[in-house]
Short mmCIF file of C-alpha atoms and ligand atoms in Angstrom, two decimals:
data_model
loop_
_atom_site.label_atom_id
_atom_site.label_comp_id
_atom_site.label_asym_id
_atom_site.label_seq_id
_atom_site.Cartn_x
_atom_site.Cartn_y
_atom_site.Cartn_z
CA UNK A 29 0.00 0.00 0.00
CA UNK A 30 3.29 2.11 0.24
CA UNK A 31 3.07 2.80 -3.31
CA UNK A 32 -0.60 3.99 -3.55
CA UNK A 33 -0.47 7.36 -5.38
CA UNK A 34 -0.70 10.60 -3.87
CA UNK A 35 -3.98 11.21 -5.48
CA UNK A 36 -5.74 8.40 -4.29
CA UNK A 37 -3.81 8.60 -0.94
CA UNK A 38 -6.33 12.21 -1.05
CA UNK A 39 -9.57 10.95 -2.03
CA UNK A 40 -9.49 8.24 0.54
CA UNK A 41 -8.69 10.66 3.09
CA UNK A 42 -11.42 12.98 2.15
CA UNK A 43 -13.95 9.57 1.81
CA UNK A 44 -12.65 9.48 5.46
CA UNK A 45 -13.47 12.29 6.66
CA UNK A 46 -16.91 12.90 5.08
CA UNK A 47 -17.77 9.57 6.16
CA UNK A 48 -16.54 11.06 9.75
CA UNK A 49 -18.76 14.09 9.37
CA UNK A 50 -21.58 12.23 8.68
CA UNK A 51 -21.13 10.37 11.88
CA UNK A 52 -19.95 12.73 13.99
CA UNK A 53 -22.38 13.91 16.79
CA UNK A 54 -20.77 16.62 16.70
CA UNK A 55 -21.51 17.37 12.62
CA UNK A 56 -25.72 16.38 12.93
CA UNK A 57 -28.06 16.01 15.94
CA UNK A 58 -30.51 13.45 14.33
CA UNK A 59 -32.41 10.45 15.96
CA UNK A 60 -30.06 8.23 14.22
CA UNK A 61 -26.69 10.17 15.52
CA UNK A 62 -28.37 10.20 18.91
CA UNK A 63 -28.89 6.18 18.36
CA UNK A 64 -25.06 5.93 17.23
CA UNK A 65 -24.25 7.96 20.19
CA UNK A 66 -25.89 5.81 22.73
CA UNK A 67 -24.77 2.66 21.17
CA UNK A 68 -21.03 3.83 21.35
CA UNK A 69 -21.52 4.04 24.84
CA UNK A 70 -19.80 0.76 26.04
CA UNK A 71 -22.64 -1.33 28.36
CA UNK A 72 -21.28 -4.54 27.53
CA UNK A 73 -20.64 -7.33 30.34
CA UNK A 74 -18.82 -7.91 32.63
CA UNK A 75 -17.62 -3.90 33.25
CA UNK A 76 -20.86 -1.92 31.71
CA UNK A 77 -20.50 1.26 31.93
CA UNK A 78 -23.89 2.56 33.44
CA UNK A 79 -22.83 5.91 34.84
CA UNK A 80 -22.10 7.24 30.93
CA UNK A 81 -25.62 5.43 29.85
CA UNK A 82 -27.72 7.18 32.41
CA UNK A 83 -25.47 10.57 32.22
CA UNK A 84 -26.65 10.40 28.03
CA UNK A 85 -30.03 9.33 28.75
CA UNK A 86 -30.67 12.09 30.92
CA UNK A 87 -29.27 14.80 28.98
CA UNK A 88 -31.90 13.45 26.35
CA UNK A 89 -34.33 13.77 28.88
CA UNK A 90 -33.51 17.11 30.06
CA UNK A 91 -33.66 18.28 26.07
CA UNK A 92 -37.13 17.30 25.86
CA UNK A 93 -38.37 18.16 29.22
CA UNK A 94 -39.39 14.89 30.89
CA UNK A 95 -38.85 14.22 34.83
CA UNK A 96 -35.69 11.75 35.44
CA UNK A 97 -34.61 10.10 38.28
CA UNK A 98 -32.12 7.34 39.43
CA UNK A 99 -32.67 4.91 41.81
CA UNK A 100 -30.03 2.06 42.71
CA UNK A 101 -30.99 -0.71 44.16
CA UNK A 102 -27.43 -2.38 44.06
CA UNK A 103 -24.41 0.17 44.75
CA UNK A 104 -22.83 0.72 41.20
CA UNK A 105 -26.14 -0.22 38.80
CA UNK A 106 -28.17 2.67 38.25
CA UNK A 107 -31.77 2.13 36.92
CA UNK A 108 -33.46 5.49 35.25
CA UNK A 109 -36.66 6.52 35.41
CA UNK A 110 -38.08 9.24 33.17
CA UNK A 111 -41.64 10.86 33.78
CA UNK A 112 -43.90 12.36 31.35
CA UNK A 113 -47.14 13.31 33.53
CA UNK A 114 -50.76 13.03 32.06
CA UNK A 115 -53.37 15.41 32.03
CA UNK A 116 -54.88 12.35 34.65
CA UNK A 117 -52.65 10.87 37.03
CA UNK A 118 -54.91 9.14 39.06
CA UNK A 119 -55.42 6.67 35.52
CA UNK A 120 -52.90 3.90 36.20
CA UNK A 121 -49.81 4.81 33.74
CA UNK A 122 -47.95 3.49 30.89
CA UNK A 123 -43.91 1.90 31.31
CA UNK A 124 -42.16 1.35 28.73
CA UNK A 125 -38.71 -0.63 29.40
CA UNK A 126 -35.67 -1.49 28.55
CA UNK A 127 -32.18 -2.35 29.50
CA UNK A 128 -28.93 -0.55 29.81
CA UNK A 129 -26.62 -3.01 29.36
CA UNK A 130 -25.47 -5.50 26.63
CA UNK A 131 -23.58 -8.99 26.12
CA UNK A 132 -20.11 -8.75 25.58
CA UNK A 133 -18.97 -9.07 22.01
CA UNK A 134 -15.79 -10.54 20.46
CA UNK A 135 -14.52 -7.39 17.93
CA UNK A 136 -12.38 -9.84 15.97
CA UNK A 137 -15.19 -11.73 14.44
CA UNK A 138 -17.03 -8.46 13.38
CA UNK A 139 -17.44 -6.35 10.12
CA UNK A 140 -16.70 -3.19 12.10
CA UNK A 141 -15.93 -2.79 15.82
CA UNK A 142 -18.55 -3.29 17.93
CA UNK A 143 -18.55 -0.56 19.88
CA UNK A 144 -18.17 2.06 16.70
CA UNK A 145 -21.85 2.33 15.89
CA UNK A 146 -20.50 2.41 11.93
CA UNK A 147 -23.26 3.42 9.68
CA UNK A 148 -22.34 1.51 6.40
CA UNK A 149 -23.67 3.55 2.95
CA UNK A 150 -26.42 1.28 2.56
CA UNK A 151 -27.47 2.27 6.42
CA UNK A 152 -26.87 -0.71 8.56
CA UNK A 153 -25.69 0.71 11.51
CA UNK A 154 -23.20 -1.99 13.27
CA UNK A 155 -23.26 -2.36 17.52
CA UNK A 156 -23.87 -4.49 20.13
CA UNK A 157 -26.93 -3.15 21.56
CA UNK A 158 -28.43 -2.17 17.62
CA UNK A 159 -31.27 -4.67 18.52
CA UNK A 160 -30.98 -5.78 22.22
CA UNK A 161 -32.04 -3.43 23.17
CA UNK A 162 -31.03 -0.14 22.91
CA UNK A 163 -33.12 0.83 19.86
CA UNK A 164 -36.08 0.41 21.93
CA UNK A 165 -34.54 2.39 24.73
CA UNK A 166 -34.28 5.47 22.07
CA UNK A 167 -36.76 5.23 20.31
CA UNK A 168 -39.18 5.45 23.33
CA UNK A 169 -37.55 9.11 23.94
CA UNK A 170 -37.50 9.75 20.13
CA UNK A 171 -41.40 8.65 19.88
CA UNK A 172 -41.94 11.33 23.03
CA UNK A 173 -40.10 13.95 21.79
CA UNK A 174 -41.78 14.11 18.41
CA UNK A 175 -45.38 14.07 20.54
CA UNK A 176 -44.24 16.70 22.22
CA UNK A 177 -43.29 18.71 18.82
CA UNK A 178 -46.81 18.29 17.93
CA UNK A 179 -48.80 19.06 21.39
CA UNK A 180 -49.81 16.21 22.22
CA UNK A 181 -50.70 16.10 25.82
CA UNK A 182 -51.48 12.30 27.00
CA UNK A 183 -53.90 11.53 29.91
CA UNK A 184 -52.30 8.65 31.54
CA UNK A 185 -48.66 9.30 32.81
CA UNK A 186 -45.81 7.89 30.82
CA UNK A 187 -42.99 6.43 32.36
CA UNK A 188 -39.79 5.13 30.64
CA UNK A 189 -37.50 2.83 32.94
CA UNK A 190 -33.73 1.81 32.20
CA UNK A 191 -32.84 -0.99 34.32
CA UNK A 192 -29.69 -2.91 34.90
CA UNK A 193 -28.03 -6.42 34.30
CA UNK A 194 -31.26 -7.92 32.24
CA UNK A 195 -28.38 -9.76 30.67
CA UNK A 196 -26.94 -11.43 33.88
CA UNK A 197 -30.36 -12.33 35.27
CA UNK A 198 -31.84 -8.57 36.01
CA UNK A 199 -31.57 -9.75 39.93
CA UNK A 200 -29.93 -5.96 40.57
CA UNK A 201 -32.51 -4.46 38.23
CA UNK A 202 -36.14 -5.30 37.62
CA UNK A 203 -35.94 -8.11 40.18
CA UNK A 204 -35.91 -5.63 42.78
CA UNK A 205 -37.36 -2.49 41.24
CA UNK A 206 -41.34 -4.34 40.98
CA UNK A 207 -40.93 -5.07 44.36
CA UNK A 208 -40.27 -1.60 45.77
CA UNK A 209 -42.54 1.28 46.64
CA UNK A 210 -41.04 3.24 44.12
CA UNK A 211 -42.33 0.98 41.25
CA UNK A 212 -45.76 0.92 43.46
CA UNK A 213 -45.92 4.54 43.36
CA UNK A 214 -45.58 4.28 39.45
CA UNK A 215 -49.40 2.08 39.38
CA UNK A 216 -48.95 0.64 36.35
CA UNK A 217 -51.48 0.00 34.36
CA UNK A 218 -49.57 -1.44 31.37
CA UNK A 219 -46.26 -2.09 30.43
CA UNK A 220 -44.30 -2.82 27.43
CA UNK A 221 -40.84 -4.10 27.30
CA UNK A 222 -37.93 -5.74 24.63
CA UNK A 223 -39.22 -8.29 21.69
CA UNK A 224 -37.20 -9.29 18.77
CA UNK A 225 -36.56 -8.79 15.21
CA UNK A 226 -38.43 -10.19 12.60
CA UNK A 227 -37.48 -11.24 9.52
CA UNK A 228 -40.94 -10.94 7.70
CA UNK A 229 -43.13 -8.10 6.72
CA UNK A 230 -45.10 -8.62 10.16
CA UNK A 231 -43.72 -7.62 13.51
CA UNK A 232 -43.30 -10.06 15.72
CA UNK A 233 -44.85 -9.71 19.77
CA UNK A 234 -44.51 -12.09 22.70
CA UNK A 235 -46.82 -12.68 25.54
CA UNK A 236 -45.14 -14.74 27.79
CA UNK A 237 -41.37 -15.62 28.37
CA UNK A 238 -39.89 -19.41 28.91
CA UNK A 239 -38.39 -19.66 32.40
CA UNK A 240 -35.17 -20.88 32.77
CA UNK A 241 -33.98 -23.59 35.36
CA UNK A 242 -29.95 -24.14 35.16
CA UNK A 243 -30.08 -28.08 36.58
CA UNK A 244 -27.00 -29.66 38.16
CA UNK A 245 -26.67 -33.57 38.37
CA UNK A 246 -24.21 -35.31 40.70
CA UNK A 247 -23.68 -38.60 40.40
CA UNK A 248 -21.20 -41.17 42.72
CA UNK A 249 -20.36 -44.35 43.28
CA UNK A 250 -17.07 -46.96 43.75
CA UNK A 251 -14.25 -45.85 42.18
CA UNK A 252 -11.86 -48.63 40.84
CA UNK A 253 -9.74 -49.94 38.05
CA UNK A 254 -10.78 -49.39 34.42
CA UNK A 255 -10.70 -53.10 33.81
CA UNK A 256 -13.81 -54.00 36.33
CA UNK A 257 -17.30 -53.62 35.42
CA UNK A 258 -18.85 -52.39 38.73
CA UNK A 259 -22.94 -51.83 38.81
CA UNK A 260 -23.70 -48.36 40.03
CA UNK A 261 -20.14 -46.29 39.31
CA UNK A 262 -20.70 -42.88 39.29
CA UNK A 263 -19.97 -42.47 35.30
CA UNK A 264 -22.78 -45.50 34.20
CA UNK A 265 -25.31 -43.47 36.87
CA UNK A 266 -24.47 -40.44 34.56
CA UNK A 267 -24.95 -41.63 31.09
CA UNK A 268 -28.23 -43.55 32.48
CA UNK A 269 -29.13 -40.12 33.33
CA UNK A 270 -28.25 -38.81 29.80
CA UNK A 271 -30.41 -41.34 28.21
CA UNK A 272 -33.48 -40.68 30.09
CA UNK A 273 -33.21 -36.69 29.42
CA UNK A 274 -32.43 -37.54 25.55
CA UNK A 275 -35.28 -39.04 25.23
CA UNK A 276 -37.43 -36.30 27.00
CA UNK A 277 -36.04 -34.16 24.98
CA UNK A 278 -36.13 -35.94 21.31
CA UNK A 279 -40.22 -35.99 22.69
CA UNK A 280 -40.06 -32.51 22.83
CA UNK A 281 -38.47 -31.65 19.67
CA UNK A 282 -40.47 -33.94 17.96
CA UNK A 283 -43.74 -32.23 18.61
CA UNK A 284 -41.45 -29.43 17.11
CA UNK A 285 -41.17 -30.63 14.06
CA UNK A 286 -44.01 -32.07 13.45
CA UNK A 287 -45.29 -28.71 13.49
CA UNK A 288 -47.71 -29.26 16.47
CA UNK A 289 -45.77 -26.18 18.78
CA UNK A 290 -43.25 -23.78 17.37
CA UNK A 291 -39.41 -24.11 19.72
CA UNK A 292 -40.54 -21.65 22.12
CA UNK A 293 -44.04 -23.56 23.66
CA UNK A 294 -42.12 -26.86 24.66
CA UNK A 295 -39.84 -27.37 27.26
CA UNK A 296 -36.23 -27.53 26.18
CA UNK A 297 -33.07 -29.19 27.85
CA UNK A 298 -30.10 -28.86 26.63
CA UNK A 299 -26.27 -30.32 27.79
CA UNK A 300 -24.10 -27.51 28.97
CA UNK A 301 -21.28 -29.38 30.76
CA UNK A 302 -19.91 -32.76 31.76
CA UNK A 303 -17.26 -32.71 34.89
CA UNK A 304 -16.07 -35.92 35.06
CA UNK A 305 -12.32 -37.99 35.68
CA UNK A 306 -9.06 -37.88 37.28
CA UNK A 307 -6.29 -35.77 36.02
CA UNK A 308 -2.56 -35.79 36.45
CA UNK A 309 -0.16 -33.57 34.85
CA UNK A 310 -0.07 -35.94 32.50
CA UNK A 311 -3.66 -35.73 31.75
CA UNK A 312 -6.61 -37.97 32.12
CA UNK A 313 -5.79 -41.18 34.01
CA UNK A 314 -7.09 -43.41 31.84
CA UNK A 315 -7.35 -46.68 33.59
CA UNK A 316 -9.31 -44.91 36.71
CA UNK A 317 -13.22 -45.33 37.09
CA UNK A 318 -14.22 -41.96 38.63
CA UNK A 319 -15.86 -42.04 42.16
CA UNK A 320 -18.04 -38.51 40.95
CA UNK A 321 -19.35 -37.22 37.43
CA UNK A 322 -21.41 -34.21 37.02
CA UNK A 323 -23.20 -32.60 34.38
CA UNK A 324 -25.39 -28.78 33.70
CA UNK A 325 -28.25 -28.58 32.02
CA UNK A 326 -30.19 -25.52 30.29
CA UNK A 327 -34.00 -25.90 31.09
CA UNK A 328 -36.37 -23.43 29.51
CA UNK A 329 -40.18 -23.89 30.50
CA UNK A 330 -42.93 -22.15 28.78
CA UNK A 331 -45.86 -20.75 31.32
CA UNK A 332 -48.01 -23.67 30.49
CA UNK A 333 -45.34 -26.33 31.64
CA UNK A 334 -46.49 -27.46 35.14
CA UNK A 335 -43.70 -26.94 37.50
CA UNK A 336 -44.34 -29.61 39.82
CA UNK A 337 -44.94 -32.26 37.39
CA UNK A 338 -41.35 -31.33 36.29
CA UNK A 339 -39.75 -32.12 39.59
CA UNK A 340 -41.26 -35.14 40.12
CA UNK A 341 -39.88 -36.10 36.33
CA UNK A 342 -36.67 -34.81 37.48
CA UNK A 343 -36.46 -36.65 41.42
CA UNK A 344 -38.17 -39.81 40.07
CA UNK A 345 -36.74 -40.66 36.38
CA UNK A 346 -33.49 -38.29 35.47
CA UNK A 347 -32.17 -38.35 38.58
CA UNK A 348 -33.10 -40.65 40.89
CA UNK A 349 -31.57 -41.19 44.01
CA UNK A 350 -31.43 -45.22 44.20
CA UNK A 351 -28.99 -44.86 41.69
CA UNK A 352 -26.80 -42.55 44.28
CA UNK A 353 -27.94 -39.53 42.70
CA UNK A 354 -28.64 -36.18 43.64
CA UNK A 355 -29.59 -32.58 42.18
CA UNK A 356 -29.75 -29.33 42.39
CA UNK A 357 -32.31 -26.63 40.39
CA UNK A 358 -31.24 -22.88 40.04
CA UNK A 359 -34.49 -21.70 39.22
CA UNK A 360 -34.00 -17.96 37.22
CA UNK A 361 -37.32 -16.13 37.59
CA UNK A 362 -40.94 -16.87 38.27
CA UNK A 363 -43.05 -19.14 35.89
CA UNK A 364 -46.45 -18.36 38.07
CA UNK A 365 -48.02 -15.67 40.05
CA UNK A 366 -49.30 -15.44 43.32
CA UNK A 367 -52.05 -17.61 42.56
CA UNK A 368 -50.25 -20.09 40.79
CA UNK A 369 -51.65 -19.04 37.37
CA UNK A 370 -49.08 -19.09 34.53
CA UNK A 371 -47.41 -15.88 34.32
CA UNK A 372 -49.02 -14.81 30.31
CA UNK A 373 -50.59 -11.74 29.16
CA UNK A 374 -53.88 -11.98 27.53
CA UNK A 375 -54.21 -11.70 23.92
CA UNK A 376 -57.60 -11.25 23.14
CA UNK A 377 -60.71 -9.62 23.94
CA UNK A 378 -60.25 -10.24 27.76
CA UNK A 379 -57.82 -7.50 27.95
CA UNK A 380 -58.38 -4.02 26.76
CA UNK A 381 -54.77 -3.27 26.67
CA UNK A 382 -54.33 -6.01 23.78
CA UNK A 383 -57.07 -4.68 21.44
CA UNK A 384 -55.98 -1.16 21.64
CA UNK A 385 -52.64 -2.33 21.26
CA UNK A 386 -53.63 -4.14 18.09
CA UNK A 387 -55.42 -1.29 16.85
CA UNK A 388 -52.66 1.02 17.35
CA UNK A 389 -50.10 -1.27 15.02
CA UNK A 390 -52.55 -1.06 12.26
CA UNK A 391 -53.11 1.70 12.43
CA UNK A 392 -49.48 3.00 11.72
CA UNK A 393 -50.04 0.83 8.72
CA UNK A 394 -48.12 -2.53 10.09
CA UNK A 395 -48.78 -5.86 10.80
CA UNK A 396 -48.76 -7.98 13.64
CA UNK A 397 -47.68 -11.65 13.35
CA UNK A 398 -49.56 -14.06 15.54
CA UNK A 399 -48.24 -13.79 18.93
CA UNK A 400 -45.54 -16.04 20.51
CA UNK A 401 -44.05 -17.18 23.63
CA UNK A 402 -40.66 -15.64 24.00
CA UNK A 403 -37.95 -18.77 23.56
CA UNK A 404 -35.70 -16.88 26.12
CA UNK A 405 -36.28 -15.01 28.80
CA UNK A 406 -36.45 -11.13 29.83
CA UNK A 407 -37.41 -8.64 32.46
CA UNK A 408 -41.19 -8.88 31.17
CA UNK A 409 -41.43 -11.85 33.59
CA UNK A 410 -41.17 -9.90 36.78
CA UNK A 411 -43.42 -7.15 35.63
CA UNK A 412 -46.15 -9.98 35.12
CA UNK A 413 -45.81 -11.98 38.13
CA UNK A 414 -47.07 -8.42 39.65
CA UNK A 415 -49.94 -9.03 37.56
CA UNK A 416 -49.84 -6.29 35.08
CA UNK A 417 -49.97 -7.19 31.54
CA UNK A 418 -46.62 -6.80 29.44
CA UNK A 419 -46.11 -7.62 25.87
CA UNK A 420 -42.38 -7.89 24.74
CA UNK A 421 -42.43 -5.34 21.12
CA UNK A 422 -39.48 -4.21 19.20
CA UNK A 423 -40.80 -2.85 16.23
CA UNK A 424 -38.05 -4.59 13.83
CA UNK A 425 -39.48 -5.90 10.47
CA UNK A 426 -37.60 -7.07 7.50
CA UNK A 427 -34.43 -7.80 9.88
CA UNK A 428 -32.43 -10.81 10.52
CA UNK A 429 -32.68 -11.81 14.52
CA UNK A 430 -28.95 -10.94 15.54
CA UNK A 431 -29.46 -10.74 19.43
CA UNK A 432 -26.08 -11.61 20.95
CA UNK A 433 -24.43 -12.35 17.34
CA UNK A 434 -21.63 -11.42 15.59
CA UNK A 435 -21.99 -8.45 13.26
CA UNK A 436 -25.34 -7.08 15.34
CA UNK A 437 -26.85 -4.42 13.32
CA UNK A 438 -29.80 -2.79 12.56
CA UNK A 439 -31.00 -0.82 9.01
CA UNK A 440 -31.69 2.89 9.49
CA UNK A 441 -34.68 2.81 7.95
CA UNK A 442 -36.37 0.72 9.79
CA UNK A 443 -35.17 2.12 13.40
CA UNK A 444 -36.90 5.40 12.18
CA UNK A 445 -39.97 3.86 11.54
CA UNK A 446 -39.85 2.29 14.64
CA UNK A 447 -39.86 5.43 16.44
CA UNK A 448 -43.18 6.19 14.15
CA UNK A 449 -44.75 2.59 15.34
CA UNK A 450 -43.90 4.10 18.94
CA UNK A 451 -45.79 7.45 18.45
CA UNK A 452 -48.76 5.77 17.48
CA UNK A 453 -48.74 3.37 20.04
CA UNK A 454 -48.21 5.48 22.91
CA UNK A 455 -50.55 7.94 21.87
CA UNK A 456 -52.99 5.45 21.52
CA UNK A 457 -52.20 3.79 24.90
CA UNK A 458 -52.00 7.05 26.52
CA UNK A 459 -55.52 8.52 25.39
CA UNK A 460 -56.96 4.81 26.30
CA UNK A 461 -59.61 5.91 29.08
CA UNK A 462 -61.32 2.53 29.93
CA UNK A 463 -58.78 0.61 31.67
ZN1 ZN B 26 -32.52 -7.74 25.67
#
């Protein structure tokens, strides 16, 4: 490249630095520089940088004129509230939430570094947080802020929350945030929180979340020589263990593909780790039968799996403990409410919410596809098991589902109409005077 000539050497320097300008925040103050601003700001596990987040956010709040204020429930993890009061207070109010911080990403396997918030001249705009979920989390202030160009005034009170560490189990966020009096003061009425791309002309929206159990299996018995075939060692317990979940899960996956449930309405189990053998510094001892093997599982149950019929699957056939077994089930969030109903959100006439949430999408001209159970999990759940209604909604259409992949990215064009989706809707929602 030494020999490039001077000429060219110029014109890709001036490329450069128009391609800078357009970028810069400094150049433009547009809702998509504001985006690329936001996303630049590094939230990423396992060091996110929340105090920069909530400094940004609230300087967008302050431009606009909306009420903000922090409350930390853990030292060091902010959560942000902003406030836009209704002409009603006393109506129970909107929230509309998302998180603050990100999964990490690994730069080397990206088109552009991950943290850059590139705008490519077709208009992908490249970061980790492009779709989970910090396009939601601006385009809630970019939705209010164009209301508020036209004078609209809403009657219910809007409130837009930023919570912390949805990634890492939202334990230090929305865990604890539903159950203070500060989120009781709020009296929501509604809520709406992350959903995911779609790659059709319909936007996708989720009603429930899976719950996820992380399952640990222990397994022991006589250790020995590798020549002798003992009944019961710890590593035959094991793989009699693996069998038996195999086939529960092949019946799962088969009502899968035989089209009778899409992935996300079954319960799935999935092998995350086997711990087994003795080591030296020479490795595995080979001829040594292993008096303990243990392995992790990835449970995800849908609200309609029955919890209890689960453990007794679990005590009496994966792992039972005549076969010197024993367990142990992190359970990650709440799969029913108070009254043991199964934490969903009504999707038909039973709840006003839905139909003037339906009403809403078309009319900003869009579609809605049929909606789904969430295959994962977010901080919808705990807003439920308060009993409010939630529906997870990112207005993403036409866009691969890139959630914690390489090369996360989102098209301009449709981020902008997503903040148009969001006017709609919350004027809609806002004006709603029945519920
Ligand atoms: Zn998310």
């Amino acid at each position: 490249m030494a020999s490039l000539p001077c000429r060219h050497f110029l014109l890709l320097h001036l490329i450069i630095l128009s391609a800078a300008a357009l970028d810069s925040p400094q150049e433009q103050d547009t809702p998509v520089t504001r985006f690329q601003q936001y996303l630049r700001i590094k939230t990423a596990h396992p060091e996110p940088d929340y105090s920069s987040a909530v400094s940004f956010l609230v300087s967008q709040a302050q431009s606009i004129g909306l009420q903000y204020r922090t409350i930390e429930f853990s030292p060091g993890k902010p959560l942000l509230l902003l406030s836009w009061l209704g002409s009603n207070p006393s109506l129970p109010s909107l929230l509309f939430n998302s998180h603050l911080d990100s999964v990490p990403a690994e730069p080397s396997k990206w088109l552009h570094p991950p943290f850059s918030a590139v705008r490519t001249p077709d208009g992908k705009i490249f970061a980790r947080g492009t779709q989970d979920d910090k396009c939601i989390g601006m385009q809630y202030i970019e939705a209010i802020r164009n209301l508020k160009h036209k004078n609209f005034t809403p009657s219910r009170t809007i409130h837009v929350s930023y919570v912390p560490d949805e990634e890492i189990g939202g334990l230090d966020g929305a865990a604890k945030f539903v159950h203070s009096m500060d989120f009781d003061d709020l009296n929501v009425g509604f809520a709406l929180d992350e959903g995911q791309a779609s790659p059709g002309d319909e936007f996708r929206v989720f009603y429930a979340d899976r719950s996820p159990w992380r399952l640990k299996i222990k397994a022991t018995g006589p250790p020995g020589h590798g020549s002798r075939m003992y009944d019961n060692s710890a590593m035959e317990n094991l793989m009699k263990s693996f069998e038996v979940i195999g086939r529960f899960r092949e019946s799962q996956f088969d009502v899968v593909k035989a089209s009778k449930a899409s992935n996300s309405e079954v319960i799935s189990v999935n092998p995350v780790y086997v711990k087994a053998g003795i080591t030296s510094d020479t490795g595995f001892a080979m001829n040594v039968q292993p008096s303990q093997a243990e392995a992790g599982f990835d449970l995800r149950l849908p609200p309609t799996a029955n919890p209890e019929e689960m453990k007794r699957r679990i005590t009496e056939e994966w792992v039972p403990a005549i076969r010197n077994m024993s367990y142990e089930i992190i359970e990650k969030g709440p799969i029913r409410d108070h009254m043991g109903r199964p934490l969903m959100t009504s999707t038909n006439a039973s709840n006003p919410w839905w139909l003037v949430f339906e009403q809403a999408i078309t009319f900003a001209g869009e579609k809605l596809a049929k909606p789904e159970i969430l295959a994962s999990t977010t901080d919808a759940r705990y807003i439920r098991h308060r009993g409010i209604p939630v529906l997870g909604f990112s207005p993403m259409s036409n866009t691969p589902i890139l959630l914690h992949d390489h090369n996360e990215h989102l098209q301009d064009t449709v981020y902008l109409k997503g903040i148009k989706v969001y006017e709609t809707l919350i004027s809609s929602l806002s004006s709603f005077m029945e519920a």
